[in-house]
Tab-separated table of C-alpha atoms and ligand atoms in Angstrom:
chain	number	residue	atom	x	y	z
A	80	MET	CA	151.373	87.103	148.253
A	81	ARG	CA	153.288	83.981	147.632
A	82	VAL	CA	150.859	81.259	146.758
A	83	ARG	CA	151.710	77.785	147.817
A	84	ARG	CA	151.787	75.108	145.235
A	85	GLY	CA	148.948	72.653	145.209
A	86	THR	CA	150.216	69.128	145.451
A	87	ALA	CA	152.545	67.365	147.781
A	88	VAL	CA	154.520	66.109	144.810
A	89	ALA	CA	155.021	69.648	143.577
A	90	ALA	CA	156.050	70.771	147.036
A	91	ALA	CA	158.605	68.015	147.235
A	92	LEU	CA	159.976	69.139	143.892
A	93	VAL	CA	160.448	72.672	145.156
A	94	THR	CA	162.329	71.465	148.189
A	95	ALA	CA	164.592	69.509	145.902
A	96	LEU	CA	165.269	72.513	143.685
A	97	VAL	CA	165.902	75.064	146.400
A	98	PRO	CA	169.425	74.765	147.729
A	99	ALA	CA	169.475	74.650	151.514
A	100	THR	CA	171.552	77.831	151.638
A	101	ALA	CA	168.835	79.844	149.918
A	102	ALA	CA	166.684	79.555	153.029
A	103	ALA	CA	169.038	81.778	155.001
A	104	ALA	CA	168.732	85.479	154.193
A	105	GLU	CA	172.257	85.589	152.878
A	106	PRO	CA	172.972	88.618	150.758
A	107	GLY	CA	172.924	87.554	147.145
A	108	ALA	CA	170.939	84.384	147.706
A	109	GLY	CA	167.713	84.314	145.748
A	110	ILE	CA	164.330	82.696	146.108
A	111	GLY	CA	165.656	79.444	144.596
A	112	ASP	CA	164.839	79.656	140.888
A	113	PRO	CA	166.853	76.996	139.029
A	114	TYR	CA	167.436	79.296	136.016
A	115	PHE	CA	167.997	82.575	137.882
A	116	PRO	CA	169.293	81.569	141.317
A	117	SER	CA	169.991	85.120	142.494
A	118	TYR	CA	166.511	86.466	141.659
A	119	GLY	CA	163.936	87.131	144.343
A	120	ASN	CA	164.423	86.847	148.060
A	121	THR	CA	163.438	84.671	150.963
A	122	GLY	CA	162.236	85.491	154.437
A	123	TYR	CA	159.223	87.599	153.582
A	124	ASP	CA	156.251	87.883	151.296
A	125	VAL	CA	155.142	91.207	149.839
A	126	GLY	CA	151.375	91.821	149.790
A	127	HIS	CA	151.342	95.386	148.489
A	128	TYR	CA	153.655	97.927	146.842
A	129	ASP	CA	152.906	101.617	147.169
A	130	LEU	CA	155.126	103.611	144.796
A	131	ARG	CA	155.281	107.397	144.823
A	132	LEU	CA	157.416	108.568	141.963
A	133	ASP	CA	158.571	111.705	140.224
A	134	TYR	CA	160.160	111.508	136.780
A	135	ARG	CA	161.891	114.195	134.724
A	136	PRO	CA	162.077	113.227	131.038
A	137	ASP	CA	164.676	115.911	130.283
A	138	THR	CA	167.257	114.664	132.788
A	139	ASP	CA	166.091	111.071	133.324
A	140	ARG	CA	165.923	111.667	137.065
A	141	LEU	CA	163.623	109.267	138.890
A	142	THR	CA	162.888	110.019	142.532
A	143	GLY	CA	160.790	107.621	144.539
A	144	THR	CA	159.410	106.442	147.817
A	145	ALA	CA	158.473	102.767	147.794
A	146	THR	CA	156.485	101.301	150.657
A	147	LEU	CA	156.357	97.527	150.790
A	148	VAL	CA	153.823	95.870	153.035
A	149	ALA	CA	155.167	92.406	153.701
A	150	ARG	CA	154.846	89.486	156.064
A	151	THR	CA	157.899	87.701	157.376
A	152	THR	CA	158.199	83.985	156.763
A	153	GLU	CA	161.113	83.613	159.164
A	154	GLU	CA	162.867	85.653	161.836
A	155	LEU	CA	164.846	88.395	160.084
A	156	ASP	CA	167.860	90.327	161.280
A	157	SER	CA	168.560	91.182	157.666
A	158	PHE	CA	166.918	90.682	154.288
A	159	THR	CA	167.413	91.635	150.649
A	160	LEU	CA	165.461	93.307	147.877
A	161	ASP	CA	166.220	93.357	144.156
A	162	PHE	CA	167.114	96.913	143.149
A	163	LEU	CA	169.847	98.732	141.228
A	164	LEU	CA	169.209	102.406	141.910
A	165	ASP	CA	170.903	104.635	144.485
A	166	VAL	CA	169.113	104.458	147.826
A	167	ASP	CA	168.936	107.422	150.216
A	168	SER	CA	167.268	105.777	153.184
A	169	VAL	CA	165.400	102.704	154.373
A	170	ARG	CA	163.009	102.301	157.284
A	171	VAL	CA	161.630	99.057	158.630
A	172	ASN	CA	158.511	99.258	160.765
A	173	GLY	CA	159.094	102.979	161.162
A	174	ARG	CA	162.718	102.783	162.344
A	175	PRO	CA	165.700	103.800	160.248
A	176	ALA	CA	167.579	100.741	158.992
A	177	GLU	CA	171.100	100.136	157.694
A	178	HIS	CA	171.344	99.399	154.009
A	179	SER	CA	173.984	98.503	151.436
A	180	SER	CA	173.939	97.616	147.760
A	181	GLU	CA	175.801	94.960	145.848
A	182	GLY	CA	174.931	93.821	142.334
A	183	HIS	CA	171.151	93.759	142.021
A	184	LYS	CA	170.690	93.212	145.754
A	185	LEU	CA	169.853	95.859	148.316
A	186	THR	CA	170.592	94.451	151.766
A	187	VAL	CA	168.621	95.868	154.683
A	188	GLU	CA	169.425	95.418	158.360
A	189	PRO	CA	166.497	96.416	160.552
A	190	SER	CA	167.529	98.048	163.828
A	191	ARG	CA	165.476	95.382	165.605
A	192	THR	CA	165.083	91.786	164.552
A	193	VAL	CA	161.656	91.146	163.044
A	194	ALA	CA	160.048	87.964	164.323
A	195	GLU	CA	158.605	85.290	162.048
A	196	ASP	CA	155.087	85.728	160.677
A	197	ARG	CA	154.864	89.447	161.479
A	198	GLN	CA	153.825	92.324	159.342
A	199	MET	CA	156.828	94.276	158.110
A	200	THR	CA	156.586	97.668	156.445
A	201	VAL	CA	159.636	98.729	154.480
A	202	VAL	CA	160.019	102.289	153.180
A	203	VAL	CA	162.778	102.888	150.644
A	204	LYS	CA	163.620	106.406	149.409
A	205	TYR	CA	165.717	106.706	146.288
A	206	SER	CA	166.817	108.920	143.458
A	207	ASP	CA	168.873	108.094	140.386
A	208	HIS	CA	169.155	108.219	136.590
A	209	PRO	CA	167.950	104.717	135.656
A	210	SER	CA	169.334	104.829	132.108
A	211	THR	CA	172.869	105.075	133.514
A	212	VAL	CA	172.524	101.954	135.651
A	213	GLY	CA	173.211	98.389	134.560
A	214	TRP	CA	174.121	94.999	135.856
A	215	GLY	CA	176.312	92.524	133.964
A	216	ASP	CA	174.866	91.218	130.712
A	217	VAL	CA	171.285	91.711	131.818
A	218	PRO	CA	169.560	93.941	129.247
A	219	SER	CA	168.327	97.128	130.848
A	220	ALA	CA	164.588	97.300	131.370
A	221	TRP	CA	164.724	101.102	131.379
A	222	HIS	CA	164.056	102.309	127.835
A	223	ARG	CA	164.562	106.032	127.545
A	224	THR	CA	162.638	107.725	124.729
A	225	ASP	CA	162.645	111.194	123.139
A	226	ASP	CA	159.805	112.268	125.429
A	227	GLY	CA	160.206	110.030	128.484
A	228	ALA	CA	160.911	106.406	129.345
A	229	ILE	CA	159.345	102.959	129.538
A	230	ALA	CA	160.121	100.420	132.253
A	231	LEU	CA	159.732	97.014	130.643
A	232	GLY	CA	161.576	93.715	130.838
A	233	GLU	CA	161.335	90.005	131.507
A	234	PRO	CA	162.367	88.230	133.646
A	235	GLU	CA	163.738	91.336	135.379
A	236	ALA	CA	162.249	94.837	135.212
A	237	SER	CA	161.683	96.283	138.671
A	238	TRP	CA	165.414	96.693	139.376
A	239	TRP	CA	165.381	99.967	137.435
A	240	TRP	CA	162.363	101.557	139.083
A	241	PHE	CA	161.292	100.035	142.401
A	242	PRO	CA	162.812	97.738	145.041
A	243	ALA	CA	161.063	94.367	145.019
A	244	ASN	CA	161.016	90.705	145.742
A	245	ASP	CA	161.545	90.226	142.041
A	246	HIS	CA	160.301	86.735	141.309
A	247	PRO	CA	156.903	85.622	139.949
A	248	ARG	CA	156.282	83.548	143.074
A	249	ASP	CA	155.709	86.693	145.127
A	250	LYS	CA	152.632	88.469	143.747
A	251	ALA	CA	151.263	91.682	145.206
A	252	THR	CA	148.832	94.515	144.563
A	253	PHE	CA	150.129	97.943	143.499
A	254	ASP	CA	149.385	101.616	143.949
A	255	VAL	CA	151.503	103.820	141.709
A	256	ARG	CA	151.441	107.607	142.047
A	257	ILE	CA	153.550	109.202	139.395
A	258	GLN	CA	154.303	112.864	138.913
A	259	VAL	CA	155.613	114.263	135.631
A	260	PRO	CA	156.033	117.737	134.118
A	261	GLU	CA	152.718	119.243	133.072
A	262	GLY	CA	151.500	117.977	129.713
A	263	TYR	CA	153.180	114.566	129.931
A	264	LYS	CA	151.302	111.321	130.491
A	265	ALA	CA	152.332	108.702	133.030
A	266	ILE	CA	150.889	105.229	132.560
A	267	SER	CA	151.003	102.138	134.732
A	268	ASN	CA	148.819	99.082	135.360
A	269	GLY	CA	145.190	98.680	136.342
A	270	GLU	CA	142.776	101.510	136.797
A	271	LEU	CA	143.483	105.225	136.650
A	272	THR	CA	141.883	106.321	139.899
A	273	GLY	CA	142.974	109.942	140.015
A	274	ARG	CA	144.624	112.691	138.066
A	275	GLN	CA	145.483	116.245	138.965
A	276	THR	CA	147.665	119.149	137.973
A	277	ARG	CA	149.569	120.994	140.687
A	278	HIS	CA	152.494	123.396	140.592
A	279	GLY	CA	153.353	122.616	136.999
A	280	LYS	CA	153.168	118.860	137.502
A	281	ASP	CA	150.669	116.323	136.282
A	282	ILE	CA	149.974	113.559	138.774
A	283	PHE	CA	148.551	110.157	137.835
A	284	LEU	CA	147.264	107.594	140.320
A	285	TRP	CA	147.163	103.988	139.135
A	286	ARG	CA	145.766	101.085	141.094
A	287	GLN	CA	146.278	97.398	140.430
A	288	ASP	CA	144.004	95.734	142.964
A	289	ARG	CA	144.545	92.163	141.784
A	290	PRO	CA	147.830	90.402	142.563
A	291	SER	CA	150.563	91.017	140.014
A	292	THR	CA	154.069	89.657	139.643
A	293	THR	CA	156.775	92.308	139.720
A	294	TYR	CA	157.862	91.906	136.077
A	295	LEU	CA	154.278	92.569	134.989
A	296	ALA	CA	154.313	96.050	136.511
A	297	THR	CA	155.209	98.759	134.013
A	298	LEU	CA	155.663	102.492	133.807
A	299	ALA	CA	155.514	104.619	130.665
A	300	VAL	CA	156.095	108.358	130.658
A	301	GLY	CA	155.781	110.455	127.527
A	302	ASP	CA	153.699	112.661	125.321
A	303	TYR	CA	151.232	109.852	124.547
A	304	GLU	CA	147.976	110.215	122.694
A	305	VAL	CA	145.433	108.538	124.900
A	306	HIS	CA	142.170	106.867	124.040
A	307	GLU	CA	139.970	106.295	127.094
A	308	ASP	CA	136.785	104.319	126.903
A	309	THR	CA	134.634	101.718	128.641
A	310	THR	CA	133.869	98.248	127.264
A	311	ALA	CA	130.325	96.921	126.903
A	312	SER	CA	130.908	94.928	130.089
A	313	GLY	CA	132.045	98.040	131.963
A	314	LEU	CA	135.836	97.671	131.964
A	315	PRO	CA	137.708	100.962	131.802
A	316	VAL	CA	139.975	101.054	128.742
A	317	TYR	CA	143.127	103.175	128.573
A	318	ASN	CA	145.165	102.932	125.373
A	319	ALA	CA	148.219	105.104	124.747
A	320	TYR	CA	150.034	105.780	121.482
A	321	SER	CA	153.481	107.299	121.172
A	322	PRO	CA	153.608	110.506	119.126
A	323	GLY	CA	156.544	108.980	117.208
A	324	LEU	CA	154.346	106.363	115.508
A	325	ASP	CA	153.540	108.602	112.542
A	326	GLU	CA	152.108	106.448	109.741
A	327	LEU	CA	152.087	103.410	112.043
A	328	ALA	CA	149.486	105.036	114.289
A	329	GLY	CA	146.645	103.851	112.018
A	330	PRO	CA	147.630	100.174	111.939
A	331	ALA	CA	148.430	100.285	115.668
A	332	ARG	CA	144.992	101.673	116.521
A	333	ALA	CA	143.263	99.266	114.149
A	334	SER	CA	144.810	96.466	116.203
A	335	ILE	CA	144.828	97.681	119.802
A	336	GLU	CA	141.298	99.108	119.646
A	337	ARG	CA	140.013	95.588	118.939
A	338	GLY	CA	141.167	94.534	122.404
A	339	ALA	CA	137.671	94.285	123.891
A	340	GLU	CA	136.517	92.015	121.075
A	341	ILE	CA	139.599	89.814	121.360
A	342	LEU	CA	139.065	89.597	125.102
A	343	GLU	CA	135.438	88.514	124.684
A	344	PHE	CA	136.523	85.804	122.282
A	345	GLN	CA	139.233	84.579	124.662
A	346	GLU	CA	136.869	84.537	127.643
A	347	GLU	CA	134.963	81.765	125.893
A	348	SER	CA	138.025	79.532	126.048
A	349	PHE	CA	139.902	80.695	129.139
A	350	GLY	CA	137.101	81.807	131.453
A	351	PRO	CA	136.239	85.271	132.785
A	352	TYR	CA	138.856	87.990	132.294
A	353	PRO	CA	140.618	88.165	135.661
A	354	TYR	CA	141.167	91.959	135.822
A	355	ASN	CA	139.125	95.114	136.008
A	356	ALA	CA	140.879	97.296	133.469
A	357	LEU	CA	142.122	96.909	129.912
A	358	GLY	CA	144.471	98.713	127.586
A	359	GLY	CA	147.750	98.918	125.781
A	360	VAL	CA	150.740	101.163	125.230
A	361	VAL	CA	152.342	101.408	121.798
A	362	ALA	CA	155.939	102.604	121.907
A	363	GLY	CA	157.517	104.609	119.106
A	364	PRO	CA	160.712	103.758	117.223
A	365	ASP	CA	162.642	105.942	119.692
A	366	ALA	CA	161.991	103.374	122.465
A	367	ASP	CA	163.956	100.806	120.440
A	368	LEU	CA	161.999	98.008	122.100
A	369	GLY	CA	161.642	95.387	119.389
A	370	PHE	CA	159.346	93.256	121.580
A	371	ALA	CA	155.992	93.319	123.316
A	372	LEU	CA	155.220	92.356	126.887
A	373	GLU	CA	152.039	91.314	128.640
A	374	THR	CA	152.247	93.862	131.480
A	375	GLN	CA	149.170	93.310	133.568
A	376	THR	CA	145.969	94.801	132.122
A	377	ARG	CA	148.072	96.981	129.819
A	378	PRO	CA	150.587	95.279	127.515
A	379	VAL	CA	153.305	97.363	125.894
A	380	TYR	CA	153.983	96.910	122.168
A	381	SER	CA	156.946	97.895	120.045
A	382	HIS	CA	155.959	99.980	117.011
A	383	ALA	CA	157.643	97.273	114.936
A	384	PHE	CA	154.640	94.961	115.259
A	385	PHE	CA	152.624	97.381	113.146
A	386	GLY	CA	155.270	98.033	110.494
A	387	ARG	CA	153.484	95.886	107.913
A	388	GLY	CA	149.946	96.972	108.695
A	389	SER	CA	147.457	95.989	111.344
A	390	ASN	CA	148.366	93.077	113.587
A	391	THR	CA	145.612	91.810	115.850
A	392	TYR	CA	147.673	88.644	116.368
A	393	VAL	CA	150.163	90.310	118.668
A	394	VAL	CA	147.233	91.761	120.626
A	395	ALA	CA	145.680	88.290	120.883
A	396	HIS	CA	149.067	87.024	122.103
A	397	GLU	CA	149.510	89.655	124.823
A	398	LEU	CA	145.877	89.509	125.941
A	399	ALA	CA	146.010	85.708	126.180
A	400	HIS	CA	148.959	86.199	128.542
A	401	GLN	CA	146.564	87.972	130.921
A	402	TRP	CA	145.409	84.439	131.740
A	403	TRP	CA	148.573	82.542	130.769
A	404	GLY	CA	151.362	84.182	132.734
A	405	ASP	CA	149.574	86.957	134.571
A	406	HIS	CA	146.563	85.308	136.244
A	407	VAL	CA	148.327	81.951	136.493
A	408	SER	CA	152.042	82.640	136.777
A	409	VAL	CA	155.066	80.427	136.469
A	410	ASP	CA	156.444	78.957	139.651
A	411	THR	CA	159.960	79.021	138.243
A	412	TRP	CA	161.231	80.412	134.944
A	413	GLN	CA	161.668	76.889	133.647
A	414	ASP	CA	157.849	76.767	133.406
A	415	ILE	CA	157.914	79.454	130.671
A	416	TRP	CA	156.028	77.163	128.235
A	417	LEU	CA	152.912	77.791	130.352
A	418	ASN	CA	153.195	81.448	129.245
A	419	GLU	CA	154.543	81.441	125.721
A	420	GLY	CA	153.158	78.139	124.429
A	421	PHE	CA	149.605	79.173	125.246
A	422	ALA	CA	149.918	82.823	124.208
A	423	SER	CA	151.299	81.636	120.854
A	424	TYR	CA	148.518	79.097	120.532
A	425	ALA	CA	146.034	81.906	121.213
A	426	GLU	CA	147.242	83.504	117.954
A	427	TRP	CA	146.202	80.333	116.127
A	428	MET	CA	142.841	80.346	117.875
A	429	TRP	CA	142.340	83.986	116.898
A	430	SER	CA	143.237	83.099	113.309
A	431	GLU	CA	140.456	80.514	113.322
A	432	TYR	CA	138.011	83.111	114.648
A	433	GLU	CA	139.086	85.576	111.982
A	434	GLY	CA	138.771	82.947	109.249
A	435	GLU	CA	142.424	83.392	108.290
A	436	GLY	CA	143.603	79.834	108.822
A	437	THR	CA	142.846	77.031	111.284
A	438	ALA	CA	145.014	75.936	114.190
A	439	GLN	CA	145.533	72.651	112.348
A	440	GLU	CA	146.827	74.443	109.246
A	441	LEU	CA	149.079	76.672	111.324
A	442	ALA	CA	150.407	73.645	113.218
A	443	GLU	CA	151.362	71.972	109.955
A	444	PHE	CA	152.955	75.092	108.537
A	445	THR	CA	154.893	75.672	111.739
A	446	TYR	CA	156.126	72.078	111.831
A	447	ASP	CA	157.218	72.271	108.196
A	448	ALA	CA	158.938	75.615	108.678
A	449	TYR	CA	161.793	73.981	110.617
A	450	PRO	CA	163.754	71.249	108.817
A	451	ALA	CA	164.573	68.126	110.812
A	452	ASP	CA	168.210	69.153	111.162
A	453	SER	CA	167.410	72.680	112.347
A	454	ALA	CA	168.852	73.675	115.712
A	455	PHE	CA	165.308	74.736	116.536
A	456	TRP	CA	164.404	71.146	117.462
A	457	THR	CA	167.310	70.779	119.877
A	458	VAL	CA	165.783	73.203	122.388
A	459	PRO	CA	163.019	71.447	124.347
A	460	PRO	CA	160.366	73.999	125.317
A	461	GLY	CA	159.836	72.249	128.658
A	462	ASP	CA	163.444	72.977	129.647
A	463	PRO	CA	164.936	75.534	127.257
A	464	GLY	CA	167.679	76.703	129.661
A	465	ALA	CA	168.197	80.112	131.255
A	466	ASP	CA	169.686	81.645	128.080
A	467	ASP	CA	166.788	80.485	125.927
A	468	VAL	CA	163.603	81.167	127.855
A	469	PHE	CA	162.386	83.177	124.841
A	470	HIS	CA	163.750	80.804	122.197
A	471	ALA	CA	161.575	80.292	119.091
A	472	SER	CA	161.027	76.735	120.290
A	473	VAL	CA	159.240	77.913	123.442
A	474	TYR	CA	156.756	79.773	121.225
A	475	ASP	CA	156.366	77.663	118.073
A	476	ARG	CA	157.032	74.186	119.376
A	477	GLY	CA	155.293	75.317	122.552
A	478	ALA	CA	152.148	76.023	120.517
A	479	LEU	CA	152.572	72.678	118.732
A	480	ALA	CA	152.598	71.022	122.173
A	481	VAL	CA	149.286	72.682	123.021
A	482	HIS	CA	147.877	71.506	119.698
A	483	ALA	CA	149.164	67.985	120.349
A	484	LEU	CA	147.237	68.016	123.622
A	485	ARG	CA	144.080	69.209	121.861
A	486	VAL	CA	144.384	66.452	119.258
A	487	ALA	CA	145.067	63.838	121.941
A	488	VAL	CA	142.160	64.687	124.262
A	489	GLY	CA	139.556	66.117	121.877
A	490	GLU	CA	137.675	69.423	121.866
A	491	GLU	CA	135.588	68.958	124.961
A	492	ASP	CA	138.319	67.844	127.337
A	493	PHE	CA	140.709	70.412	125.889
A	494	ALA	CA	138.250	73.195	126.708
A	495	GLU	CA	137.709	71.820	130.193
A	496	ILE	CA	141.450	71.585	130.875
A	497	LEU	CA	142.026	75.231	129.934
A	498	ARG	CA	139.188	76.534	132.087
A	499	THR	CA	139.826	74.291	135.071
A	500	TRP	CA	143.493	75.300	135.058
A	501	GLN	CA	142.554	78.964	135.328
A	502	GLU	CA	140.049	78.276	138.099
A	503	GLU	CA	142.352	76.081	140.150
A	504	HIS	CA	145.298	78.466	140.060
A	505	ALA	CA	143.463	81.786	140.089
A	506	HIS	CA	145.921	84.620	140.884
A	507	GLY	CA	148.517	82.013	141.830
A	508	ASN	CA	151.511	80.107	140.493
A	509	ALA	CA	151.763	76.702	138.903
A	510	THR	CA	154.130	74.259	137.226
A	511	VAL	CA	154.186	72.308	133.978
A	512	ALA	CA	154.068	69.100	136.031
A	513	GLU	CA	150.773	70.251	137.530
A	514	PHE	CA	149.425	71.037	134.070
A	515	ILE	CA	150.258	67.547	132.866
A	516	ASP	CA	148.592	66.041	135.952
A	517	LEU	CA	145.424	68.041	135.365
A	518	SER	CA	145.297	67.099	131.679
A	519	GLU	CA	145.566	63.432	132.566
A	520	LYS	CA	142.981	63.734	135.310
A	521	ILE	CA	140.403	65.440	133.091
A	522	SER	CA	140.968	63.306	129.996
A	523	GLY	CA	141.523	60.036	131.827
A	524	LYS	CA	144.378	59.408	129.394
A	525	ASP	CA	148.055	58.719	129.887
A	526	LEU	CA	149.596	61.750	128.192
A	527	GLN	CA	153.201	61.189	129.190
A	528	THR	CA	154.270	60.320	125.644
A	529	VAL	CA	152.546	63.347	124.150
A	530	PHE	CA	154.215	65.767	126.560
A	531	ASP	CA	157.576	64.001	126.447
A	532	THR	CA	157.532	64.174	122.668
A	533	TRP	CA	156.579	67.828	122.394
A	534	LEU	CA	158.092	69.386	125.501
A	535	TYR	CA	161.146	67.397	126.464
A	536	THR	CA	162.697	65.597	123.488
A	537	PRO	CA	165.590	67.500	121.845
A	538	GLU	CA	164.698	66.338	118.346
A	539	ARG	CA	161.979	66.757	115.762
A	540	PRO	CA	158.862	64.642	116.405
A	541	ASP	CA	157.795	62.408	113.486
A	542	ALA	CA	154.914	64.537	112.251
A	543	ALA	CA	152.858	67.590	113.093
A	544	PRO	CA	150.125	66.813	115.625
A	545	GLY	CA	146.862	65.939	113.898
A	546	ALA	CA	148.447	65.844	110.432
A	547	ALA	CA	146.739	63.403	108.069
A	548	GLU	CA	148.636	60.168	107.574
A	549	GLN	CA	151.376	60.745	105.049
A	550	GLY	CA	151.179	58.486	102.065
A	551	PRO	CA	152.250	58.567	98.446
A	552	SER	CA	149.429	61.020	98.023
A	553	THR	CA	148.491	63.077	95.062
A	554	MET	CA	147.150	65.840	97.257
A	555	SER	CA	148.477	69.262	96.451
A	556	ALA	CA	150.277	71.204	99.172
A	557	PRO	CA	147.808	73.049	101.438
A	558	ALA	CA	147.434	76.755	100.835
A	559	GLU	CA	149.341	79.027	103.183
A	560	PRO	CA	147.047	80.398	105.922
A	561	GLU	CA	146.417	84.091	105.492
A	562	SER	CA	147.634	84.753	109.050
A	563	TRP	CA	150.928	82.938	108.513
A	564	ASP	CA	153.102	85.917	107.585
A	565	THR	CA	151.925	88.052	110.470
A	566	ILE	CA	152.301	85.279	113.013
A	567	GLN	CA	155.780	84.411	111.744
A	568	ARG	CA	156.772	88.066	111.866
A	569	ASN	CA	155.587	88.193	115.483
A	570	ARG	CA	157.896	85.272	116.271
A	571	GLU	CA	160.882	87.042	114.747
A	572	LEU	CA	160.181	90.144	116.793
A	573	PHE	CA	159.679	88.306	120.087
A	574	HIS	CA	163.081	86.721	119.663
A	575	GLU	CA	165.071	89.640	118.342
A	576	GLY	CA	164.811	91.589	121.566
A	577	GLY	CA	165.557	88.479	123.597
A	578	HIS	CA	168.115	87.646	126.223
B	4	LIG	N1	156.675	87.769	127.202
B	4	LIG	C1	156.951	88.552	126.038
B	4	LIG	C2	155.982	88.086	124.980
B	4	LIG	O1	156.055	86.988	124.530
B	4	LIG	C3	158.326	88.372	125.527
B	4	LIG	C4	159.331	89.218	126.137
B	4	LIG	C5	160.621	88.843	125.536
B	4	LIG	N2	161.611	89.731	125.956
B	4	LIG	C6	162.512	90.106	125.110
B	4	LIG	N3	163.380	90.966	125.539
B	4	LIG	N4	162.514	89.651	123.910
B	4	LIG	O2	155.086	88.785	124.616
B	5	ZN	ZN1	154.457	85.934	124.873
């Protein structure tokens, strides 16, 4: 499901960014992302992925059959998928097809040309040891653990476990059937719709019936301790804790199990929760993750977030992404501020709710944390560059940009902008330019200077947004917000595991 962008201006922008050559289904050509030109594919749109997998934790053997239900957007005598694993066979519309692999591209040549605007069903059978497979400098998204593995990465993750049109612009629903040795758990996104034990295997059926980008699909296999529940509003909850957490299990549970409450709080600002399941997976030290990721309905967290006690801030961050990144997804990776700026700001909002420091206080502390000559200010969050999509600036200055907007337009318009954005781009993609347009439309203000200052200028703005006029004041320095340490620690962790 590739969702078209709203405005003519935005459409013109896309045309300008996509090199003409990307339109042809040339092997290696991507969907036209300015930061990651080889990612994704043209010529078709996937509507649904059906993945039938078997995983052996002892040998790291993953065997799979992936069925992609797609629609062609042009006539195809060949097309590509993003995938690194060894492929046994490919069929297109029931007929065996030629296939070859190069880099992260699997090229498929259907035995008959598929006409434009037709349904195309692609079946890929494969088997490999994902932990042995890599591509260039790209960090592997396959994290093997003592008792299994976790598939998790951004911007790329599917390459290690299913063939995909791996770009946020192509969203699809998912069915994942995963078979593991008896006694192990296998966790993916959405709702657990079935579970059975047969011939010494446990089988889990997961269903994500709302569109998801490919990097937001995850798989975790291991000896997890599971807490299943239902929220007051009827959402099924599935939380999983690695057995390796030991003394961190308490703090992890004290944080993750507050998910329903955090979600209720966030619904007041962002609108109704867009999915029909909720949960989280907490990895143990053996996963060596170091980061968390907002995988749809079920974020995955490194144990490290709970190393200093409970941390509801990281949960607020990942759950806010369910709206900011998952429900409304970036159109290109340059739009990453729409994900990280708002998820980081959601930590400040949660701090206000918890009475552990206001967004204004956190904005001032964040601004002061980076001296004017720090390299931090040279990375504009509106265009951080492909190597820096998870730079501290995208998070901290990104949150400052959101606060600057709030200060500029006032509480009421700020609230309306956030909600309207979610409504207008429900289950779709959007750009920063569209966000700026909407903010100006709702507030009736010219906000160009505000956004230029906070998103695009490679230097430190004059003062924190909303900070009281500086004068030769006798005021004592404001007290450090109680949430400051935890939020700062979250920043360090997000960046450590980065690209
Ligand atoms: N989107 C994730 C988050 O902010 C960050 C993932 C960063 N990836 C990484 N390898 N550090 O929650
Ligand atoms: Zn984030």
